[in-house]
Coordinates of C-alpha atoms in Angstrom, one line a residue:
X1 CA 82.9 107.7 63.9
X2 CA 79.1 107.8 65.1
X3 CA 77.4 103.9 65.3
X4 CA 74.9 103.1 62.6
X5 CA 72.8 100.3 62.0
X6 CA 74.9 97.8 59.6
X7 CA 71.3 95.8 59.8
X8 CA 68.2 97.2 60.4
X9 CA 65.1 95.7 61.7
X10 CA 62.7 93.8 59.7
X11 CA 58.9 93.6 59.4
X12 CA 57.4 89.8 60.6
X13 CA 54.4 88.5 60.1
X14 CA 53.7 85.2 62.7
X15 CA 51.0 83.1 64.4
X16 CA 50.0 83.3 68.3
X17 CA 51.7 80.7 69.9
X18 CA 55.1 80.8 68.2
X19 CA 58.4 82.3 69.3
X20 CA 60.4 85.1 67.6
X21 CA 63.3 86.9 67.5
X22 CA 63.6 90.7 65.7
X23 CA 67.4 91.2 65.1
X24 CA 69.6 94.2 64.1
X25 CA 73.6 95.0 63.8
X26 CA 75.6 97.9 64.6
X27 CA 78.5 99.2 62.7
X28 CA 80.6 98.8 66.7
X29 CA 80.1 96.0 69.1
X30 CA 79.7 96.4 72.5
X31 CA 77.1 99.7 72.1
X32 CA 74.0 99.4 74.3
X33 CA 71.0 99.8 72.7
X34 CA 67.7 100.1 73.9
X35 CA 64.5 98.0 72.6
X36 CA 61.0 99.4 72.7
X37 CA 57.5 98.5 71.7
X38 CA 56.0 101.9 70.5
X39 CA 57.3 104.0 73.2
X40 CA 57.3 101.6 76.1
X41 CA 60.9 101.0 77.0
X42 CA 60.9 96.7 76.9
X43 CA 63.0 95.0 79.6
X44 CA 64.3 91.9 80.1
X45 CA 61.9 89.6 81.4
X46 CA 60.1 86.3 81.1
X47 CA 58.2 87.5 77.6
X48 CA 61.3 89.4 76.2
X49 CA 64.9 88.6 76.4
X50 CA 67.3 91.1 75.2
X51 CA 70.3 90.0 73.9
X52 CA 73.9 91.2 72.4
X53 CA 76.4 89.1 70.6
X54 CA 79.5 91.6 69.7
X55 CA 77.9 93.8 67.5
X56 CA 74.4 91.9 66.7
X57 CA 71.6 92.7 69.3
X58 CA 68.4 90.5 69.4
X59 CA 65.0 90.5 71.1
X60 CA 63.4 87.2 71.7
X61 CA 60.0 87.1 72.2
X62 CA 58.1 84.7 73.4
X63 CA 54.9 82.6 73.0
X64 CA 53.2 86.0 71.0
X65 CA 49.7 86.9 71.2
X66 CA 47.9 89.0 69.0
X67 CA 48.5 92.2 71.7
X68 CA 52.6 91.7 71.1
X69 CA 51.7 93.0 67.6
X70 CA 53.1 96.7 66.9
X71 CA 56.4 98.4 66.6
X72 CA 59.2 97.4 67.9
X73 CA 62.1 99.7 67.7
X74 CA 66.0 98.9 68.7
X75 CA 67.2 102.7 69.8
X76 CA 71.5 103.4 69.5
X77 CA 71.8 107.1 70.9
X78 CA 70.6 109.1 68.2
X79 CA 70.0 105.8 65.7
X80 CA 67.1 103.9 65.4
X81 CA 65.6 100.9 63.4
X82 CA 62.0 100.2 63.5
X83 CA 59.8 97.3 62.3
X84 CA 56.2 96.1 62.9
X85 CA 55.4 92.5 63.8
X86 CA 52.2 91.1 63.3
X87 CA 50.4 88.4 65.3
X88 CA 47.8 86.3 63.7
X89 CA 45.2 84.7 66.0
X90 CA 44.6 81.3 66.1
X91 CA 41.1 80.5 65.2
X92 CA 39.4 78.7 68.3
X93 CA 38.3 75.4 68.1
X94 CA 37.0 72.6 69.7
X95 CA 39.1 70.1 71.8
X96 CA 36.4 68.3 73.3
X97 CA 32.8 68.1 71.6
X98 CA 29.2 67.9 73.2
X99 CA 28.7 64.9 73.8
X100 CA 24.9 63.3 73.8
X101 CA 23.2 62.1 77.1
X102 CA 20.3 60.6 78.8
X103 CA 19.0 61.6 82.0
X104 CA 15.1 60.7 83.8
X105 CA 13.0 63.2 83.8
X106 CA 13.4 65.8 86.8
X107 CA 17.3 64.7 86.8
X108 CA 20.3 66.9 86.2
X109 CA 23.2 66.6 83.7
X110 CA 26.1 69.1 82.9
X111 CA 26.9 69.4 79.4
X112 CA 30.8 70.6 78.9
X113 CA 33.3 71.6 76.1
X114 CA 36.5 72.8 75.7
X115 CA 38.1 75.3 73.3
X116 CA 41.5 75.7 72.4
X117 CA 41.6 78.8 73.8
X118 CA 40.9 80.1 77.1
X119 CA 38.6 83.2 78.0
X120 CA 36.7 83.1 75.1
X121 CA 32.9 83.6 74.6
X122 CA 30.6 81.2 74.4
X123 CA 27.0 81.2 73.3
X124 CA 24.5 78.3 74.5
X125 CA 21.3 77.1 72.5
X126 CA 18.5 74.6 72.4
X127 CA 17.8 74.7 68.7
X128 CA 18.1 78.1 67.5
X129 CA 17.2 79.6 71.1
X130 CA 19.9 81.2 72.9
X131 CA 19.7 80.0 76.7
X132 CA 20.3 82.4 79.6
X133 CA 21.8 81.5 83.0
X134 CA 18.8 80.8 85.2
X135 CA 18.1 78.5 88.1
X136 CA 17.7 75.8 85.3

């Protein structure tokens, strides 16, 4: 009797930051299967762990950014389940406003703030001028 999916993938929607885990059954336990993200074969590793509980297989995946969104596919010899997940970005914010300062004239100060998310652009301005990096 060929294995078939008893339960088949299922379509998530989630928020950057969190953990998941996409889950499917076979009709036999003990059947490897093989998880992929379009058609990039996914080990096991410190973002996915692959795992198999009789006839249940599971991939957790952890702490998702908006790039772990796509298909994800569990693949059983001929069989195969597929299901998108979809990784909403957390809007960026401020952890740590300007703050406001005094300095005598011909004196330097460093203005500083931090987001909530690294790598992100940021844009500087005196009023509504944008200012360039300069010797200034």
């Amino acid at each position: 009797q060929p294995v078939t999916f008893k339960q088949r993938l299922v379509g998530q929607e989630i928020e950057e930051g969190a953990n998941i885990t996409l889950t499917c059954e076979l009709s036999k336990p003990g059947v490897s299967v093989e998880w992929k993200k379009g058609t990039q074969i996914l080990e096991s590793s410190e973002k996915y762990q692959v795992k198999q509980k009789a006839s249940v297989n599971e991939l957790h995946i952890t702490k998702v950014v908006p790039e772990d969104s796509g298909d994800y596919s569990c693949v059983c010899g001929d069989q195969k389940t597929t299901a998108s997940l979809n990784v909403k970005a957390r809007p960026v914010t401020f952890k740590q406003k300007l703050s406001n300062q005094e300095a005598e004239e011909g004196a330097s100060i460093v203005l500083s703030c931090e987001l909530s998310k690294p790598g992100v652009q940021v844009e500087w301005k005196k009023g509504t001028r944008i200012l360039e990096s300069s010797e200034k």
